Amino acid sequence: MGDKKTKTRDQIDQYYKWNIETMYPNEADWDKDYTRAMEEAQVYGKYSGRLGESAATLLEAFQEKDRIWQIAEKVYVYARMRRDEDNRVTKYQAMADKCHTMLAKISACMSFFTPELLDVPKEALLRFIQAENGLKIYEYVILDMLREKEHVLSKAEENLLAQMSEVTSATNDIYTLLNNADMKFGTMIDEDGDEVEVTHGRYISFMESYDRRVRKEAFEHMYGAYKALINTISTTYNYNTKTDVIGARIRKYDSALGAALSSDNIPKEVYHNLIDVVNKNLPILHKYMQLRKELLGVDELHMYDVYVPLIEVPNKKVSYEEALDIMREGLAPLGEDYCGRMNKGIADGWIDVYENEGKTSGAYSFGSYDSMPFILLNYSEKLKDVFTIVHEMGHSMHSNYTRETQPFVYGGHSIFTAEVASTVNESLLMQHLLHKETDINMRKYILNLYIEEFRTTLFRQTMFAEFELMTHEAVERGDVLTAEWLCEEYGKLNKKYFGDAIADDEDIKYEWARIPHFYNAFYVYKYATGYSAATAIADKILKEGPQARDRYISFLRTGESNYPIELLKIAGVDMSKAEPIEMAMKTFEALVNEFESLVR
């Protein structure tokens, strides 16, 4: 793949394409399944008003619901992946569009199910589970719905809230348009001497530029734009936070945090432990920042200096075949069964490797319950691409084990657990590369890469989580989130996290205004907890061997058959306690100490 011109899909060897034909060898069968899902959803209403009549009827309603969704999922996944191969093909655009209509119609046909099930007395449902063996599979689903029952309102109230949701989601829409469509960040001269527009996409590469003038100007352009609109953005965020707080009160939760954690049944201690342990370990981050200042040789370290790589990237190409070999070596601690399945998956055509014209960018793992897991890549022969393959393979192997073991109803994964499976793989690869690397510059590069992963995932996301907690608690106290308060508190938080090595950058206090995740509250902490859990699991696998590995494989088989905290305990990690985060912090400290010993 040496030439520069992007190939068309038909110019790429079949060996490097996924074997999607295994889903529908004949596309006429796709049409049949589409029609079948739509028709069967239309008659699903026959169960309306009957869920409480008998255990047998309830079981039949559950099974039929799963069966329809299983067909619909396969139909959707196939069309979506076909479109992603080349987004210019109108046939697959149309098929994917048809699927959105299908999914909406099926949801509407089944919307009676949850409220009606919750109308059946709890005692009757428990009797049904005892009486009908087939309902044992659905016991966890039923009990989980009952757990949330006290927060479900009457049908009339739920209907009102549903109608109001278009209004209550307005703040998110306003911010999205403001941030992505209306805001302009001006133009500047880049490192090649060309005048370019500053955009969200370019900003990241500007921050990694070795030209300090470029970093500084991009930083000033970016935050100057947010400063100019800070009152509008603060008002939008204030009302977004108020919506969370009022919504939680209406549904009888004790706080907005409690409401957000409830769907995964996550104890509040998980959130607080994360913030407390990270805060206790901030001196290690401060030490790294001091080291960064010394290595960059600057009198003052500014916030626009924190993303530039400290070690120049060794310019080494990694062919796809080499990448697979590196992955096999790195994931060897996961054992013969894991590696055997993975190798079979590669041979069977799980992976779509190279970029082609019209192909969806980035990377993902996808698939339906009864298909192979598939991996979309845009492989470009860089070391970071090897990490991408390993990451997506973690997701695909999670799906492979789960779908083999769990019924359809538990065949997916929550975000809380899904990111663990991908990050364990990255962690194992990182440790493998460090273990075998003899070239001192390459070793420094890998260490710095790993340290930055920790800083941006664990520390940064926890700082965001702390900010969200602060803003919601302020509104719950009856305070108003003014621009002045938000910027001042965020500025203090940033100073606390980065320490004294960082100069006082006035503009960084506006950073909160450019984080879209804040409009989906109490979400970012999952990146930090997932990273901590994965670091702890990878550590156990490497130190304890087969016993820890087998526990982890058992976890991969569980899907969504229990709450995330309970499932992670199977892998030997209890996220309701502080220990996994403390273990991750020890790993971070060891990395910083080794990096320091190599560069000083």
PDB file of N, CA and C in Angstrom, residues 522-584:
ATOM      1  N   PHE A 522     -22.368  13.566  33.862  1.00  0.00           N
ATOM      2  CA  PHE A 522     -21.900  12.395  34.616  1.00  0.00           C
ATOM      3  C   PHE A 522     -21.668  11.183  33.702  1.00  0.00           C
ATOM      4  N   TYR A 523     -21.011  11.452  32.598  1.00  0.00           N
ATOM      5  CA  TYR A 523     -20.730  10.423  31.605  1.00  0.00           C
ATOM      6  C   TYR A 523     -19.226  10.172  31.515  1.00  0.00           C
ATOM      7  N   VAL A 524     -18.427  11.258  31.580  1.00  0.00           N
ATOM      8  CA  VAL A 524     -16.981  11.147  31.324  1.00  0.00           C
ATOM      9  C   VAL A 524     -16.246  10.317  32.378  1.00  0.00           C
ATOM     10  N   TYR A 525     -16.820  10.215  33.585  1.00  0.00           N
ATOM     11  CA  TYR A 525     -16.135   9.447  34.636  1.00  0.00           C
ATOM     12  C   TYR A 525     -15.936   7.982  34.215  1.00  0.00           C
ATOM     13  N   LYS A 526     -16.806   7.489  33.318  1.00  0.00           N
ATOM     14  CA  LYS A 526     -16.715   6.083  32.884  1.00  0.00           C
ATOM     15  C   LYS A 526     -15.411   5.813  32.132  1.00  0.00           C
ATOM     16  N   TYR A 527     -14.890   6.819  31.448  1.00  0.00           N
ATOM     17  CA  TYR A 527     -13.595   6.645  30.772  1.00  0.00           C
ATOM     18  C   TYR A 527     -12.501   6.412  31.814  1.00  0.00           C
ATOM     19  N   ALA A 528     -12.558   7.202  32.895  1.00  0.00           N
ATOM     20  CA  ALA A 528     -11.517   7.113  33.932  1.00  0.00           C
ATOM     21  C   ALA A 528     -11.644   5.820  34.741  1.00  0.00           C
ATOM     22  N   THR A 529     -12.880   5.427  35.103  1.00  0.00           N
ATOM     23  CA  THR A 529     -13.044   4.178  35.875  1.00  0.00           C
ATOM     24  C   THR A 529     -12.710   2.971  35.006  1.00  0.00           C
ATOM     25  N   GLY A 530     -13.120   3.001  33.735  1.00  0.00           N
ATOM     26  CA  GLY A 530     -12.817   1.901  32.813  1.00  0.00           C
ATOM     27  C   GLY A 530     -11.318   1.740  32.635  1.00  0.00           C
ATOM     28  N   TYR A 531     -10.625   2.859  32.531  1.00  0.00           N
ATOM     29  CA  TYR A 531      -9.168   2.845  32.372  1.00  0.00           C
ATOM     30  C   TYR A 531      -8.497   2.273  33.625  1.00  0.00           C
ATOM     31  N   SER A 532      -9.006   2.670  34.803  1.00  0.00           N
ATOM     32  CA  SER A 532      -8.456   2.164  36.080  1.00  0.00           C
ATOM     33  C   SER A 532      -8.676   0.661  36.195  1.00  0.00           C
ATOM     34  N   ALA A 533      -9.912   0.219  35.901  1.00  0.00           N
ATOM     35  CA  ALA A 533     -10.240  -1.214  35.997  1.00  0.00           C
ATOM     36  C   ALA A 533      -9.362  -2.027  35.049  1.00  0.00           C
ATOM     37  N   ALA A 534      -9.205  -1.535  33.812  1.00  0.00           N
ATOM     38  CA  ALA A 534      -8.418  -2.255  32.806  1.00  0.00           C
ATOM     39  C   ALA A 534      -6.945  -2.332  33.199  1.00  0.00           C
ATOM     40  N   THR A 535      -6.416  -1.232  33.747  1.00  0.00           N
ATOM     41  CA  THR A 535      -5.012  -1.216  34.180  1.00  0.00           C
ATOM     42  C   THR A 535      -4.791  -2.249  35.280  1.00  0.00           C
ATOM     43  N   ALA A 536      -5.749  -2.305  36.233  1.00  0.00           N
ATOM     44  CA  ALA A 536      -5.652  -3.264  37.347  1.00  0.00           C
ATOM     45  C   ALA A 536      -5.746  -4.707  36.839  1.00  0.00           C
ATOM     46  N   ILE A 537      -6.666  -4.964  35.901  1.00  0.00           N
ATOM     47  CA  ILE A 537      -6.845  -6.326  35.366  1.00  0.00           C
ATOM     48  C   ILE A 537      -5.595  -6.774  34.597  1.00  0.00           C
ATOM     49  N   ALA A 538      -5.076  -5.898  33.726  1.00  0.00           N
ATOM     50  CA  ALA A 538      -3.880  -6.240  32.941  1.00  0.00           C
ATOM     51  C   ALA A 538      -2.710  -6.544  33.883  1.00  0.00           C
ATOM     52  N   ASP A 539      -2.598  -5.753  34.933  1.00  0.00           N
ATOM     53  CA  ASP A 539      -1.543  -5.938  35.935  1.00  0.00           C
ATOM     54  C   ASP A 539      -1.662  -7.318  36.605  1.00  0.00           C
ATOM     55  N   LYS A 540      -2.891  -7.681  36.959  1.00  0.00           N
ATOM     56  CA  LYS A 540      -3.132  -8.981  37.609  1.00  0.00           C
ATOM     57  C   LYS A 540      -2.798 -10.135  36.643  1.00  0.00           C
ATOM     58  N   ILE A 541      -3.195  -9.989  35.372  1.00  0.00           N
ATOM     59  CA  ILE A 541      -2.925 -11.043  34.384  1.00  0.00           C
ATOM     60  C   ILE A 541      -1.413 -11.268  34.254  1.00  0.00           C
ATOM     61  N   LEU A 542      -0.661 -10.181  34.202  1.00  0.00           N
ATOM     62  CA  LEU A 542       0.794 -10.298  34.032  1.00  0.00           C
ATOM     63  C   LEU A 542       1.481 -10.826  35.286  1.00  0.00           C
ATOM     64  N   LYS A 543       0.935 -10.487  36.462  1.00  0.00           N
ATOM     65  CA  LYS A 543       1.590 -10.914  37.712  1.00  0.00           C
ATOM     66  C   LYS A 543       1.102 -12.271  38.214  1.00  0.00           C
ATOM     67  N   GLU A 544      -0.208 -12.540  38.051  1.00  0.00           N
ATOM     68  CA  GLU A 544      -0.777 -13.769  38.635  1.00  0.00           C
ATOM     69  C   GLU A 544      -0.935 -14.896  37.615  1.00  0.00           C
ATOM     70  N   GLY A 545      -0.855 -14.552  36.328  1.00  0.00           N
ATOM     71  CA  GLY A 545      -0.894 -15.593  35.297  1.00  0.00           C
ATOM     72  C   GLY A 545      -2.265 -16.212  35.052  1.00  0.00           C
ATOM     73  N   PRO A 546      -2.302 -17.543  34.774  1.00  0.00           N
ATOM     74  CA  PRO A 546      -3.527 -18.224  34.327  1.00  0.00           C
ATOM     75  C   PRO A 546      -4.766 -17.986  35.198  1.00  0.00           C
ATOM     76  N   GLN A 547      -4.570 -17.894  36.515  1.00  0.00           N
ATOM     77  CA  GLN A 547      -5.735 -17.715  37.399  1.00  0.00           C
ATOM     78  C   GLN A 547      -6.450 -16.384  37.108  1.00  0.00           C
ATOM     79  N   ALA A 548      -5.663 -15.297  37.031  1.00  0.00           N
ATOM     80  CA  ALA A 548      -6.233 -13.976  36.737  1.00  0.00           C
ATOM     81  C   ALA A 548      -6.787 -13.933  35.311  1.00  0.00           C
ATOM     82  N   ARG A 549      -6.070 -14.588  34.385  1.00  0.00           N
ATOM     83  CA  ARG A 549      -6.519 -14.632  32.989  1.00  0.00           C
ATOM     84  C   ARG A 549      -7.877 -15.326  32.885  1.00  0.00           C
ATOM     85  N   ASP A 550      -8.036 -16.449  33.562  1.00  0.00           N
ATOM     86  CA  ASP A 550      -9.297 -17.198  33.492  1.00  0.00           C
ATOM     87  C   ASP A 550     -10.462 -16.407  34.083  1.00  0.00           C
ATOM     88  N   ARG A 551     -10.179 -15.666  35.164  1.00  0.00           N
ATOM     89  CA  ARG A 551     -11.227 -14.807  35.751  1.00  0.00           C
ATOM     90  C   ARG A 551     -11.655 -13.746  34.731  1.00  0.00           C
ATOM     91  N   TYR A 552     -10.677 -13.199  34.050  1.00  0.00           N
ATOM     92  CA  TYR A 552     -10.966 -12.156  33.054  1.00  0.00           C
ATOM     93  C   TYR A 552     -11.780 -12.722  31.888  1.00  0.00           C
ATOM     94  N   ILE A 553     -11.417 -13.912  31.408  1.00  0.00           N
ATOM     95  CA  ILE A 553     -12.176 -14.553  30.310  1.00  0.00           C
ATOM     96  C   ILE A 553     -13.619 -14.816  30.769  1.00  0.00           C
ATOM     97  N   SER A 554     -13.779 -15.221  32.027  1.00  0.00           N
ATOM     98  CA  SER A 554     -15.138 -15.435  32.570  1.00  0.00           C
ATOM     99  C   SER A 554     -15.935 -14.136  32.521  1.00  0.00           C
ATOM    100  N   PHE A 555     -15.276 -13.035  32.835  1.00  0.00           N
ATOM    101  CA  PHE A 555     -15.934 -11.715  32.765  1.00  0.00           C
ATOM    102  C   PHE A 555     -16.362 -11.412  31.330  1.00  0.00           C
ATOM    103  N   LEU A 556     -15.512 -11.728  30.357  1.00  0.00           N
ATOM    104  CA  LEU A 556     -15.836 -11.438  28.950  1.00  0.00           C
ATOM    105  C   LEU A 556     -17.087 -12.181  28.481  1.00  0.00           C
ATOM    106  N   ARG A 557     -17.409 -13.278  29.157  1.00  0.00           N
ATOM    107  CA  ARG A 557     -18.572 -14.091  28.762  1.00  0.00           C
ATOM    108  C   ARG A 557     -19.901 -13.551  29.306  1.00  0.00           C
ATOM    109  N   THR A 558     -19.844 -12.525  30.180  1.00  0.00           N
ATOM    110  CA  THR A 558     -21.055 -12.159  30.949  1.00  0.00           C
ATOM    111  C   THR A 558     -21.991 -11.177  30.260  1.00  0.00           C
ATOM    112  N   GLY A 559     -21.518 -10.437  29.250  1.00  0.00           N
ATOM    113  CA  GLY A 559     -22.384  -9.483  28.559  1.00  0.00           C
ATOM    114  C   GLY A 559     -23.020  -8.488  29.509  1.00  0.00           C
ATOM    115  N   GLU A 560     -24.346  -8.395  29.448  1.00  0.00           N
ATOM    116  CA  GLU A 560     -25.076  -7.478  30.340  1.00  0.00           C
ATOM    117  C   GLU A 560     -25.964  -8.263  31.312  1.00  0.00           C
ATOM    118  N   SER A 561     -25.460  -9.422  31.766  1.00  0.00           N
ATOM    119  CA  SER A 561     -26.295 -10.296  32.601  1.00  0.00           C
ATOM    120  C   SER A 561     -26.344  -9.867  34.060  1.00  0.00           C
ATOM    121  N   ASN A 562     -25.652  -8.773  34.405  1.00  0.00           N
ATOM    122  CA  ASN A 562     -25.710  -8.229  35.768  1.00  0.00           C
ATOM    123  C   ASN A 562     -25.243  -6.779  35.701  1.00  0.00           C
ATOM    124  N   TYR A 563     -25.221  -6.104  36.867  1.00  0.00           N
ATOM    125  CA  TYR A 563     -24.765  -4.712  36.901  1.00  0.00           C
ATOM    126  C   TYR A 563     -23.248  -4.656  36.704  1.00  0.00           C
ATOM    127  N   PRO A 564     -22.741  -3.577  36.067  1.00  0.00           N
ATOM    128  CA  PRO A 564     -21.315  -3.495  35.755  1.00  0.00           C
ATOM    129  C   PRO A 564     -20.378  -3.760  36.943  1.00  0.00           C
ATOM    130  N   ILE A 565     -20.701  -3.204  38.107  1.00  0.00           N
ATOM    131  CA  ILE A 565     -19.820  -3.386  39.273  1.00  0.00           C
ATOM    132  C   ILE A 565     -19.714  -4.870  39.634  1.00  0.00           C
ATOM    133  N   GLU A 566     -20.849  -5.582  39.588  1.00  0.00           N
ATOM    134  CA  GLU A 566     -20.863  -7.020  39.920  1.00  0.00           C
ATOM    135  C   GLU A 566     -20.088  -7.825  38.869  1.00  0.00           C
ATOM    136  N   LEU A 567     -20.238  -7.450  37.606  1.00  0.00           N
ATOM    137  CA  LEU A 567     -19.543  -8.179  36.533  1.00  0.00           C
ATOM    138  C   LEU A 567     -18.027  -8.017  36.639  1.00  0.00           C
ATOM    139  N   LEU A 568     -17.574  -6.820  36.974  1.00  0.00           N
ATOM    140  CA  LEU A 568     -16.130  -6.582  37.076  1.00  0.00           C
ATOM    141  C   LEU A 568     -15.505  -7.331  38.256  1.00  0.00           C
ATOM    142  N   LYS A 569     -16.319  -7.624  39.261  1.00  0.00           N
ATOM    143  CA  LYS A 569     -15.809  -8.412  40.405  1.00  0.00           C
ATOM    144  C   LYS A 569     -15.366  -9.802  39.927  1.00  0.00           C
ATOM    145  N   ILE A 570     -16.041 -10.330  38.893  1.00  0.00           N
ATOM    146  CA  ILE A 570     -15.675 -11.639  38.328  1.00  0.00           C
ATOM    147  C   ILE A 570     -14.224 -11.591  37.824  1.00  0.00           C
ATOM    148  N   ALA A 571     -13.842 -10.422  37.268  1.00  0.00           N
ATOM    149  CA  ALA A 571     -12.472 -10.259  36.754  1.00  0.00           C
ATOM    150  C   ALA A 571     -11.480  -9.936  37.872  1.00  0.00           C
ATOM    151  N   GLY A 572     -11.975  -9.906  39.108  1.00  0.00           N
ATOM    152  CA  GLY A 572     -11.089  -9.662  40.243  1.00  0.00           C
ATOM    153  C   GLY A 572     -10.901  -8.200  40.586  1.00  0.00           C
ATOM    154  N   VAL A 573     -11.805  -7.353  40.090  1.00  0.00           N
ATOM    155  CA  VAL A 573     -11.703  -5.911  40.350  1.00  0.00           C
ATOM    156  C   VAL A 573     -13.008  -5.408  40.968  1.00  0.00           C
ATOM    157  N   ASP A 574     -12.908  -4.784  42.130  1.00  0.00           N
ATOM    158  CA  ASP A 574     -14.099  -4.234  42.804  1.00  0.00           C
ATOM    159  C   ASP A 574     -14.069  -2.708  42.692  1.00  0.00           C
ATOM    160  N   MET A 575     -14.822  -2.163  41.713  1.00  0.00           N
ATOM    161  CA  MET A 575     -14.796  -0.721  41.477  1.00  0.00           C
ATOM    162  C   MET A 575     -15.572   0.072  42.524  1.00  0.00           C
ATOM    163  N   SER A 576     -16.255  -0.636  43.451  1.00  0.00           N
ATOM    164  CA  SER A 576     -16.918   0.104  44.539  1.00  0.00           C
ATOM    165  C   SER A 576     -15.891   0.493  45.609  1.00  0.00           C
ATOM    166  N   LYS A 577     -14.683  -0.043  45.471  1.00  0.00           N
ATOM    167  CA  LYS A 577     -13.595   0.298  46.393  1.00  0.00           C
ATOM    168  C   LYS A 577     -12.540   1.140  45.663  1.00  0.00           C
ATOM    169  N   ALA A 578     -11.686   1.768  46.444  1.00  0.00           N
ATOM    170  CA  ALA A 578     -10.677   2.665  45.863  1.00  0.00           C
ATOM    171  C   ALA A 578      -9.473   1.917  45.290  1.00  0.00           C
ATOM    172  N   GLU A 579      -9.308   0.646  45.655  1.00  0.00           N
ATOM    173  CA  GLU A 579      -8.093  -0.099  45.337  1.00  0.00           C
ATOM    174  C   GLU A 579      -7.695  -0.112  43.844  1.00  0.00           C
ATOM    175  N   PRO A 580      -8.620  -0.383  42.893  1.00  0.00           N
ATOM    176  CA  PRO A 580      -8.200  -0.417  41.483  1.00  0.00           C
ATOM    177  C   PRO A 580      -7.643   0.933  41.004  1.00  0.00           C
ATOM    178  N   ILE A 581      -8.224   2.023  41.501  1.00  0.00           N
ATOM    179  CA  ILE A 581      -7.738   3.349  41.084  1.00  0.00           C
ATOM    180  C   ILE A 581      -6.359   3.589  41.702  1.00  0.00           C
ATOM    181  N   GLU A 582      -6.184   3.126  42.953  1.00  0.00           N
ATOM    182  CA  GLU A 582      -4.868   3.256  43.607  1.00  0.00           C
ATOM    183  C   GLU A 582      -3.807   2.441  42.855  1.00  0.00           C
ATOM    184  N   MET A 583      -4.199   1.241  42.383  1.00  0.00           N
ATOM    185  CA  MET A 583      -3.269   0.412  41.595  1.00  0.00           C
ATOM    186  C   MET A 583      -2.863   1.118  40.299  1.00  0.00           C
ATOM    187  N   ALA A 584      -3.851   1.734  39.646  1.00  0.00           N
ATOM    188  CA  ALA A 584      -3.569   2.469  38.402  1.00  0.00           C
ATOM    189  C   ALA A 584      -2.602   3.620  38.677  1.00  0.00           C
TER     190      ALA A 584
END
